CSV table of C-alpha atoms in Angstrom, one decimal:
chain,number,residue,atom,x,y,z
A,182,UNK,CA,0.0,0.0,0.0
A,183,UNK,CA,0.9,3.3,-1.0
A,184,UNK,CA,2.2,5.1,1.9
A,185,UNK,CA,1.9,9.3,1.9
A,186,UNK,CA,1.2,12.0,4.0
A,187,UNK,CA,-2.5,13.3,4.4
A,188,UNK,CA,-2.9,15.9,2.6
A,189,UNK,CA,-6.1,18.8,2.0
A,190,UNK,CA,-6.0,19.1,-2.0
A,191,UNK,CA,-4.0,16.3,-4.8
A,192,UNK,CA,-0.5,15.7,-4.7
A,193,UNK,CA,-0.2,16.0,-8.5
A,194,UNK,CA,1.9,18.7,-10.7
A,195,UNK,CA,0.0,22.0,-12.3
A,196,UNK,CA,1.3,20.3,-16.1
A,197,UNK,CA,-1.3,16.8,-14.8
A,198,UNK,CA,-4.1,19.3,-13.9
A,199,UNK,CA,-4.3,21.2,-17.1
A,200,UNK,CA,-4.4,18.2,-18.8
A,201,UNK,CA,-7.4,16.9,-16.7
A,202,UNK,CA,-9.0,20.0,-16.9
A,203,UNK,CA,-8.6,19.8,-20.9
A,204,UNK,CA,-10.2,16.3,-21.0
A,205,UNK,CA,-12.8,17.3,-18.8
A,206,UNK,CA,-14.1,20.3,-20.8
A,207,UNK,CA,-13.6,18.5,-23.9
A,208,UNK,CA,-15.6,15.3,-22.8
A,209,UNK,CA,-18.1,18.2,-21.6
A,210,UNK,CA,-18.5,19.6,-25.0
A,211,UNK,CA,-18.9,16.4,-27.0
A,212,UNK,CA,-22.0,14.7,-24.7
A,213,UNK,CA,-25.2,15.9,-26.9
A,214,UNK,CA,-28.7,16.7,-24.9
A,215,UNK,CA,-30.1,13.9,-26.9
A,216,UNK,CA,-28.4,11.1,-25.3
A,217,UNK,CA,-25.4,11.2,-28.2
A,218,UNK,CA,-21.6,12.1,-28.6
A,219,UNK,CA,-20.2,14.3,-31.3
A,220,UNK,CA,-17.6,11.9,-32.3
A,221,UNK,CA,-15.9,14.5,-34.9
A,222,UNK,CA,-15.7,16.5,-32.0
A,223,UNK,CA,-13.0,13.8,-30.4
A,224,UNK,CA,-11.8,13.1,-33.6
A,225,UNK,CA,-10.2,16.8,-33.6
A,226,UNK,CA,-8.9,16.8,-30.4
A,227,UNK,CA,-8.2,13.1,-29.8
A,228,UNK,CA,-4.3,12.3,-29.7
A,229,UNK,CA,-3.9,8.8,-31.2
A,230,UNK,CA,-1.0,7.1,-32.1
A,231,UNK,CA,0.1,4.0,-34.4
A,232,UNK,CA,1.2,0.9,-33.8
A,233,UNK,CA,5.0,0.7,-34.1
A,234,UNK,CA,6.0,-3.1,-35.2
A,235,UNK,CA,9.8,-2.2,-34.8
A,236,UNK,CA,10.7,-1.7,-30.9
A,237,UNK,CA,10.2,1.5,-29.0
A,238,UNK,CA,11.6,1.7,-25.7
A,239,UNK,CA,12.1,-2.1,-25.8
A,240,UNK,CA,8.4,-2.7,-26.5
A,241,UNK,CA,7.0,-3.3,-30.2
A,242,UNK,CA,3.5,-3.5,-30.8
A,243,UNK,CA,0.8,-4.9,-33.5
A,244,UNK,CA,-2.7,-4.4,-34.1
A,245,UNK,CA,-4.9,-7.6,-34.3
A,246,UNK,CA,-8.6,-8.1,-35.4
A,247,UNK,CA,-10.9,-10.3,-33.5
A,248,UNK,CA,-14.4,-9.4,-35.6
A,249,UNK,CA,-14.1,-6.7,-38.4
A,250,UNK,CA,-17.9,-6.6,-38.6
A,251,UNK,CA,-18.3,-4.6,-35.1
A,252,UNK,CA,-14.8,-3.3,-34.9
A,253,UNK,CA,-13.2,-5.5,-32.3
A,254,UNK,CA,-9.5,-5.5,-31.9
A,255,UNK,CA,-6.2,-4.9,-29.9
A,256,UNK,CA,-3.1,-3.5,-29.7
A,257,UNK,CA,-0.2,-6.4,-28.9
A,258,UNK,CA,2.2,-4.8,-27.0
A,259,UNK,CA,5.4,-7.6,-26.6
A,260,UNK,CA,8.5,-6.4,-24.7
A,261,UNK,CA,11.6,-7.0,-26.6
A,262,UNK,CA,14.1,-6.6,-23.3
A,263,UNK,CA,16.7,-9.5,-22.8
A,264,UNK,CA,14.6,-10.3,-19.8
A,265,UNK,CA,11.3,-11.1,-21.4
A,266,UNK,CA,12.7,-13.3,-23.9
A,267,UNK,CA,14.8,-15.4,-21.4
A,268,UNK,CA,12.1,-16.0,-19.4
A,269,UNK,CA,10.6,-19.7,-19.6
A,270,UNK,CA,6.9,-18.4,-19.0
A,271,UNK,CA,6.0,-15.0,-19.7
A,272,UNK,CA,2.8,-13.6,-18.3
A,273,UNK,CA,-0.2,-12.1,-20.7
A,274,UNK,CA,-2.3,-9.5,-19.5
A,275,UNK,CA,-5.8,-8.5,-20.7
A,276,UNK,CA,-6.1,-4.8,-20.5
A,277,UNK,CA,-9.2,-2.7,-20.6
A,278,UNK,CA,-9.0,1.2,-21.2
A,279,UNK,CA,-10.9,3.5,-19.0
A,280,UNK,CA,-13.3,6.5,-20.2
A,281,UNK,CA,-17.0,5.6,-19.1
A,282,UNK,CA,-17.5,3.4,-21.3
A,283,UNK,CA,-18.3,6.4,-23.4
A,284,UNK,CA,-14.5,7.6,-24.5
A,285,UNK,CA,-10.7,6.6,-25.7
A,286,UNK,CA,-9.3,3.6,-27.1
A,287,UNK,CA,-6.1,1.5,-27.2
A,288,UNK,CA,-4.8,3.8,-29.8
A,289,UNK,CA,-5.1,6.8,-27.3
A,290,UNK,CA,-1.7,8.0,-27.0
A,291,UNK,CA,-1.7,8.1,-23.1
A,292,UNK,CA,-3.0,4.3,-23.3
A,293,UNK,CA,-0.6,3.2,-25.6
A,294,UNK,CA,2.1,4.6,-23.5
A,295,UNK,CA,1.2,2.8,-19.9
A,296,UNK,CA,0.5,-0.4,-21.9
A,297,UNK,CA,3.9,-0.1,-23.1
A,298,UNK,CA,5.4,0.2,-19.6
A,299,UNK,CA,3.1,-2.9,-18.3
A,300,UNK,CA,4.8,-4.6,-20.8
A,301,UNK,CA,8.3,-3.6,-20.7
A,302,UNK,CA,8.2,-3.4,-16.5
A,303,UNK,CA,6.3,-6.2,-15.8
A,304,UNK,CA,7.5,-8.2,-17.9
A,305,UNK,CA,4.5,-8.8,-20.2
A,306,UNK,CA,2.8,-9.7,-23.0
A,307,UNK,CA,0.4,-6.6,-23.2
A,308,UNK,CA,-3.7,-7.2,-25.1
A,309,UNK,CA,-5.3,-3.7,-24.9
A,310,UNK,CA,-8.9,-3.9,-26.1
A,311,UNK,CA,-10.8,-2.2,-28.5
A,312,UNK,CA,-14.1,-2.8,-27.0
A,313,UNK,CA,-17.6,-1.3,-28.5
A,314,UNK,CA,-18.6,2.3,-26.7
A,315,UNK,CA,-22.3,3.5,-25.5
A,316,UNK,CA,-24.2,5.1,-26.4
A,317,UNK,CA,-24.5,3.2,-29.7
A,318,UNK,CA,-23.6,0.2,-27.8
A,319,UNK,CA,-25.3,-0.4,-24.8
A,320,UNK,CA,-24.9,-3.2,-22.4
A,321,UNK,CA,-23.8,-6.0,-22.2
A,322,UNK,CA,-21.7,-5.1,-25.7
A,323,UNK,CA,-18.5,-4.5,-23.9
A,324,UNK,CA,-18.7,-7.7,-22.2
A,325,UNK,CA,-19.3,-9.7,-24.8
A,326,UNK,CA,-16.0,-8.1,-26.9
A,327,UNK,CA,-14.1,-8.6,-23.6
A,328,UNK,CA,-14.7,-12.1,-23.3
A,329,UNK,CA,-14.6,-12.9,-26.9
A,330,UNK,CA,-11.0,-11.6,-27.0
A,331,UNK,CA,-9.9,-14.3,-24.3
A,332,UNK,CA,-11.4,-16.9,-26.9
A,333,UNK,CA,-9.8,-15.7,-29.3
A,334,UNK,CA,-6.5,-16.1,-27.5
A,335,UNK,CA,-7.4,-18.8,-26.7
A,336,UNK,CA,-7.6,-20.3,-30.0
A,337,UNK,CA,-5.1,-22.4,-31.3
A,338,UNK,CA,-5.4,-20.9,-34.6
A,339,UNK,CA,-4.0,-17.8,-32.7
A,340,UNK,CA,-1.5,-18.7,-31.7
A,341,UNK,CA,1.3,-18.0,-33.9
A,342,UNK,CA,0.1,-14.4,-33.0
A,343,UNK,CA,2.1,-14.6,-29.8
A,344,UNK,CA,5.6,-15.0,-28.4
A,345,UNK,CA,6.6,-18.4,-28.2
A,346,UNK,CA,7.3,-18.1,-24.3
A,347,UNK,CA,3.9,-17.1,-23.5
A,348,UNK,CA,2.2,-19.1,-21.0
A,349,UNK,CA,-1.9,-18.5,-21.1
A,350,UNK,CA,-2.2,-19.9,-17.7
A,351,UNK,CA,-0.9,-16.9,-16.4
A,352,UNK,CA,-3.4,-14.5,-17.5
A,353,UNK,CA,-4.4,-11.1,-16.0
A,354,UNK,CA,-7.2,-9.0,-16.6
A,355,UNK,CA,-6.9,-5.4,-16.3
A,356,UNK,CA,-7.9,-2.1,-16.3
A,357,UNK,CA,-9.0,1.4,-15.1
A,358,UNK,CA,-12.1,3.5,-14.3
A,359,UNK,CA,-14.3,1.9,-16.5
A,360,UNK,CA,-12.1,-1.0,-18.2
A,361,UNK,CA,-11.9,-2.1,-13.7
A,362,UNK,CA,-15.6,-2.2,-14.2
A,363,UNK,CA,-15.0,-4.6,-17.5
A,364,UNK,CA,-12.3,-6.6,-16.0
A,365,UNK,CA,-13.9,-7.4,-12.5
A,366,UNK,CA,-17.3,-8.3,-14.9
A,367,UNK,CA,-15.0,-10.5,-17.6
A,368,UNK,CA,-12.8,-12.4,-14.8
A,369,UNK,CA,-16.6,-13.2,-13.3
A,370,UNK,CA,-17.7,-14.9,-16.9
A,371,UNK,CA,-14.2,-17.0,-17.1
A,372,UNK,CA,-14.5,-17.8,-13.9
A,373,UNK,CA,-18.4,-19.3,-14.4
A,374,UNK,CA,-16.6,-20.6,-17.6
A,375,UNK,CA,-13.9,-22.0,-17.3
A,376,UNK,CA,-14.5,-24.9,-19.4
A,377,UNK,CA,-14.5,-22.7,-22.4
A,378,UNK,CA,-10.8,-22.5,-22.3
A,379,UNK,CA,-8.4,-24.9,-23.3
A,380,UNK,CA,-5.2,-23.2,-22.5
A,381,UNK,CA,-6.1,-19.9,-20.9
A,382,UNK,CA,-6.6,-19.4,-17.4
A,383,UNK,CA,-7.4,-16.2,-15.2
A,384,UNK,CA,-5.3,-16.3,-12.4
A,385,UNK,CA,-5.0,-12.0,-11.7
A,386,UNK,CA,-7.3,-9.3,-11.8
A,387,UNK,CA,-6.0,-5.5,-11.2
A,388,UNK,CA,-8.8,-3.1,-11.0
A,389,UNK,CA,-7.5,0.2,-11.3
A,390,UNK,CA,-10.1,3.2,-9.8
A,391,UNK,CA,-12.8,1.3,-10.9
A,392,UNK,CA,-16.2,2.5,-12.0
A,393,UNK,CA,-18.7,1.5,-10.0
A,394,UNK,CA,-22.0,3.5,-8.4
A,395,UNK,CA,-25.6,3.3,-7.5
A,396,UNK,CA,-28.3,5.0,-6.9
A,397,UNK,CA,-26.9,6.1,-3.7
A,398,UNK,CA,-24.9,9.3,-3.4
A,399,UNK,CA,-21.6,8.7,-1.3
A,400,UNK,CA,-19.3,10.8,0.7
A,401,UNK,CA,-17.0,11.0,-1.6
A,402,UNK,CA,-19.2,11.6,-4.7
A,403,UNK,CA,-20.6,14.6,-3.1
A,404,UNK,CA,-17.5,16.3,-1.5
A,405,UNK,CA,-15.0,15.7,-3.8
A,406,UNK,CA,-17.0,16.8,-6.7
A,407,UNK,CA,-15.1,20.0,-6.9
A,408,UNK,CA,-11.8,18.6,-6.5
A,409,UNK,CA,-11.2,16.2,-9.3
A,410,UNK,CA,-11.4,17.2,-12.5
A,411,UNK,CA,-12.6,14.1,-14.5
A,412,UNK,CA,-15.3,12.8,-12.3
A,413,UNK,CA,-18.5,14.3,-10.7
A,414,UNK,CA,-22.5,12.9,-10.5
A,415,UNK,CA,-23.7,14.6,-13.5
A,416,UNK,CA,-20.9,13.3,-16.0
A,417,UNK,CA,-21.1,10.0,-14.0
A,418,UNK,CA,-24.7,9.7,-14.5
A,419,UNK,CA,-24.6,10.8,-17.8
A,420,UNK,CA,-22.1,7.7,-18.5
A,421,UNK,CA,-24.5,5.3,-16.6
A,422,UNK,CA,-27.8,6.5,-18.9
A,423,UNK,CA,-25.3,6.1,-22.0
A,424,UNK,CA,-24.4,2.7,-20.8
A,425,UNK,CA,-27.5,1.4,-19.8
A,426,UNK,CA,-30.5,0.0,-22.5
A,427,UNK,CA,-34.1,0.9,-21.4
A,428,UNK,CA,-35.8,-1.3,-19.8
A,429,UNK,CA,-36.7,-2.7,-15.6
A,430,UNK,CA,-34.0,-3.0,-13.4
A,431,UNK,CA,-31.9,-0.5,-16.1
A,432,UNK,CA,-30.3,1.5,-13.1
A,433,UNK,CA,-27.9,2.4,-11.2
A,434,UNK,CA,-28.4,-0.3,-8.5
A,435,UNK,CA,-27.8,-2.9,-11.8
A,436,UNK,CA,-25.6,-5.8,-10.5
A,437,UNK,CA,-22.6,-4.5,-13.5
A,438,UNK,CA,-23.0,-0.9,-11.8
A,439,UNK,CA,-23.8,-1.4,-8.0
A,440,UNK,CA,-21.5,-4.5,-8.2
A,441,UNK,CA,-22.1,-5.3,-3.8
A,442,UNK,CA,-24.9,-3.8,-3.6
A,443,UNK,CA,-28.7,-5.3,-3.4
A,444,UNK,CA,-28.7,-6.6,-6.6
A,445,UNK,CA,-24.8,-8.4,-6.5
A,446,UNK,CA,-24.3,-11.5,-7.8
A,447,UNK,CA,-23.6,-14.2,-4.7
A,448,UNK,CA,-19.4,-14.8,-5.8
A,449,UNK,CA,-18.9,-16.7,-2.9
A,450,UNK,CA,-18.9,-20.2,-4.8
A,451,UNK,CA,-16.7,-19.2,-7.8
A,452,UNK,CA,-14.0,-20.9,-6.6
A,453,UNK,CA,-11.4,-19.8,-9.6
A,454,UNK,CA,-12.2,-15.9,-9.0
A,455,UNK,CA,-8.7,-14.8,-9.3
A,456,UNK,CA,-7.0,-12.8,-7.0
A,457,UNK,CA,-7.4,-9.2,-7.1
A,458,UNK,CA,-5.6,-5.7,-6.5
A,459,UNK,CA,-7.6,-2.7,-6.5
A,460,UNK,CA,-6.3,0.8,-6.5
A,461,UNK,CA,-8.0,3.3,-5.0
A,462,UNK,CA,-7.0,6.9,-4.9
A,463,UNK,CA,-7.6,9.2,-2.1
A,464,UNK,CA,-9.5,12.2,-4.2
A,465,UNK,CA,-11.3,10.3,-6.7
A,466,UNK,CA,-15.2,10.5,-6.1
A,467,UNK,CA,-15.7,6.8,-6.9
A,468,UNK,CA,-13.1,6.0,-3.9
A,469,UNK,CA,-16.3,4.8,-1.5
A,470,UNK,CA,-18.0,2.4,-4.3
A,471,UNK,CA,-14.0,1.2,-4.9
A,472,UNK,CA,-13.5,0.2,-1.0
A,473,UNK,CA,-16.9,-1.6,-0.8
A,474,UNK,CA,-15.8,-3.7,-3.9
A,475,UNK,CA,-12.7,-4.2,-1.6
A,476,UNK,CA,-14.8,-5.5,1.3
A,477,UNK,CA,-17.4,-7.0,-0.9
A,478,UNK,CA,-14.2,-9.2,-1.9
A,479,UNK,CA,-13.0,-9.9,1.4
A,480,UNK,CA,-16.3,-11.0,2.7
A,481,UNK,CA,-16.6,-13.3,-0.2
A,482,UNK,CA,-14.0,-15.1,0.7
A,483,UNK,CA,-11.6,-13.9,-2.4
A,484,UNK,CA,-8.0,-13.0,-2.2
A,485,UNK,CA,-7.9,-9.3,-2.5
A,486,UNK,CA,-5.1,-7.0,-1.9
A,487,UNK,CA,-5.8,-2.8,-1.4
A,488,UNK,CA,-3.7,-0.7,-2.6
A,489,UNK,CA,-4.5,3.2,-1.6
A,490,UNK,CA,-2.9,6.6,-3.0
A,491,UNK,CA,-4.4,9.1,-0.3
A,492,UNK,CA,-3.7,12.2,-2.8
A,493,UNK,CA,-4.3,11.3,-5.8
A,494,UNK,CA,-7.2,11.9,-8.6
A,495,UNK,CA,-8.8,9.4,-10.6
A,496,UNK,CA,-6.9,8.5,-13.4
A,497,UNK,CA,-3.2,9.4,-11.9
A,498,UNK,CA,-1.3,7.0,-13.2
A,499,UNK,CA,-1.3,7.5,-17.1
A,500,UNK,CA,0.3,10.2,-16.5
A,501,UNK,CA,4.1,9.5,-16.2
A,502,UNK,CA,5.7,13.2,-14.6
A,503,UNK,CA,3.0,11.9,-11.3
A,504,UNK,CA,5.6,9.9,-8.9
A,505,UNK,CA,2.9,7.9,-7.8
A,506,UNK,CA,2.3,6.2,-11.5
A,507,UNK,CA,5.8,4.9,-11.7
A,508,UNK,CA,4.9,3.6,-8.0
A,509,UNK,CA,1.6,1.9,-9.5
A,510,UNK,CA,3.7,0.2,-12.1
A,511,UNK,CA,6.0,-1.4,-10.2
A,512,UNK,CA,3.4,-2.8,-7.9
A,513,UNK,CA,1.6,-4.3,-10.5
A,514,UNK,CA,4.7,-5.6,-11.7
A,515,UNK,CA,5.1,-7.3,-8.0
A,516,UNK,CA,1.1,-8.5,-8.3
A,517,UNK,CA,1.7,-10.3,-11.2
A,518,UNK,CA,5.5,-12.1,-10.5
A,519,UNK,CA,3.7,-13.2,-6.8
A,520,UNK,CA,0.4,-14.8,-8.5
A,521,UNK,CA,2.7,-16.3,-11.3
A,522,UNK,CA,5.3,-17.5,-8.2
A,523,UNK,CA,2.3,-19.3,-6.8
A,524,UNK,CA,0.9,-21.1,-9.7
A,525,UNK,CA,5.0,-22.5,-10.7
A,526,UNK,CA,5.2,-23.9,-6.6
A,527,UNK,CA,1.8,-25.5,-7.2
């Protein structure tokens, strides 16, 4: 755990806040009264970058398709470092971007940055997602694309895709603010699943800030609202409506949303949920939904580790000048060698 003093306002450099406060009025301008986002709008501002099949900063990457007909694919980010091709079993982690489900993709520059240092620090295989966005996807779209990209890798056929000294039985799922969200709800289908696998096996989960909610307002939602840039209830619940299809039961107490709360789904029995890390940062809004998912773990009987940033926003660590992200890094990095230890003893 993340040890720092307490502090009244974020512990993050006037160059981070700009940025935030860029995204945020951008994000701002795009969302349409009717429900819609101005997509051209994004297109302007949206800094996206190219794979780069010869190696950058000991990392090269490709991008893969899964299903051209609704645009699913990743970017394959494989470290090129003397260490990750001498190891015997390298680790392959399944990561989901954040942005509300709403925003950003694995060709955002800032995304294909911090997958490239997962996979160059770890050291990792790196899948970043390209998984359908509300509103003209709603629910359960993005865990569908999630999932389908483990059975793709899964595939034999597939294969040849990946370096030979990947081992598929040491699997992580990943992400941040929304892509926690997807990787919490995707390790729950392998886990219910695990049968549809022949190689592949979930044996980490690392939920970043995730998003969850409900219905309820929290503590932090309503007196942090001024303090972090990206999140507050109105953009939150616009993401939500966005998110969610019409219908009963289509609110914020929904099991993917309110994940422990009177709708959860009894994980108690799902004896191959992996083990879990969740980050939690000590001004982001969401921070009270983040440490019920904690407990909600723990009282389940899981193996679930904390890990708590007391003055940071939400989204901190994809930005690299923050301290605290190369700190994030490097206890993934320690996550995933202990999980993998535990699975070579067994």
């Amino acid at each position: 755990m993340a040890q720092q003093e307490k502090k009244s306002s974020p512990g993050i450099p006037w160059r981070t806040r700009i940025a935030l406060s860029f995204v945020s009025t951008i994000t701002d301008y795009s969302r349409r009264q009717n429900g819609t986002v101005n997509r051209r709008l994004l297109g302007i501002f949206g800094l996206k970058t190219s794979a780069s099949p010869n190696p950058v900063n000991g990392v090269k990457s490709y991008d893969v398709t899964v299903d051209s007909s609704r645009d699913l694919w990743f970017r394959l980010f494989i470290p090129t470092t003397d260490e990750s091709r001498n190891l015997s079993s390298l680790p392959i982690i399944v990561f989901f971007h954040g942005g509300g489900f709403v925003y950003l993709s694995p060709d955002t520059k800032a995304y294909d940055a911090v997958c490239r240092r997962f996979a160059r620090k770890t050291p990792a295989v790196v899948v970043s997602v390209n998984y359908r966005l509300a509103p003209e996807h709603k629910y359960p779209a993005q865990y569908d694309d999630g999932f389908d990209v483990l059975k793709f890798l899964d595939n034999e056929k597939n294969r040849e895709l990946l370096p030979e000294n990947v081992d598929l039985s040491l699997c992580f799922l990943a992400g941040d603010s929304a892509g926690g969200n997807l990787a919490h709800h995707v390790a729950k289908r392998a886990s219910e699943m695990t049968s549809t696998f022949d190689a592949l096996k979930v044996i980490g989960l690392v939920a970043i800030q995730p998003f969850f909610g409900g219905e309820e307002r929290t503590e932090s939602e309503l007196k942090l609202v001024e303090v972090d840039a990206l999140i507050s209830v109105r953009r939150t619940d616009w993401m939500w409506n966005a998110f969610l299809p019409p219908g009963e039961g289509m609110d914020r107490d929904h099991e993917v949303i309110n994940v422990c709360g009177p709708r959860a789904v009894d994980i108690s029995k799902l004896d191959n949920f992996p083990a879990t890390m969740v980050v939690v940062g000590g001004f982001d809004p969401l921070k009270d939904w983040q440490r019920r998912y904690y407990e909600w773990l723990k009282r389940s009987g899981k193996d679930v580790h904390l890990s708590e940033y007391p003055t940071m926003v939400h989204a901190f660590y994809i930005f690299p000048e923050v301290p605290e992200a190369t700190h994030l890094i490097l206890e993934v990095k320690d996550f995933v060698n202990k999980q993998c230890s535990k699975v070579v003893k067994n």
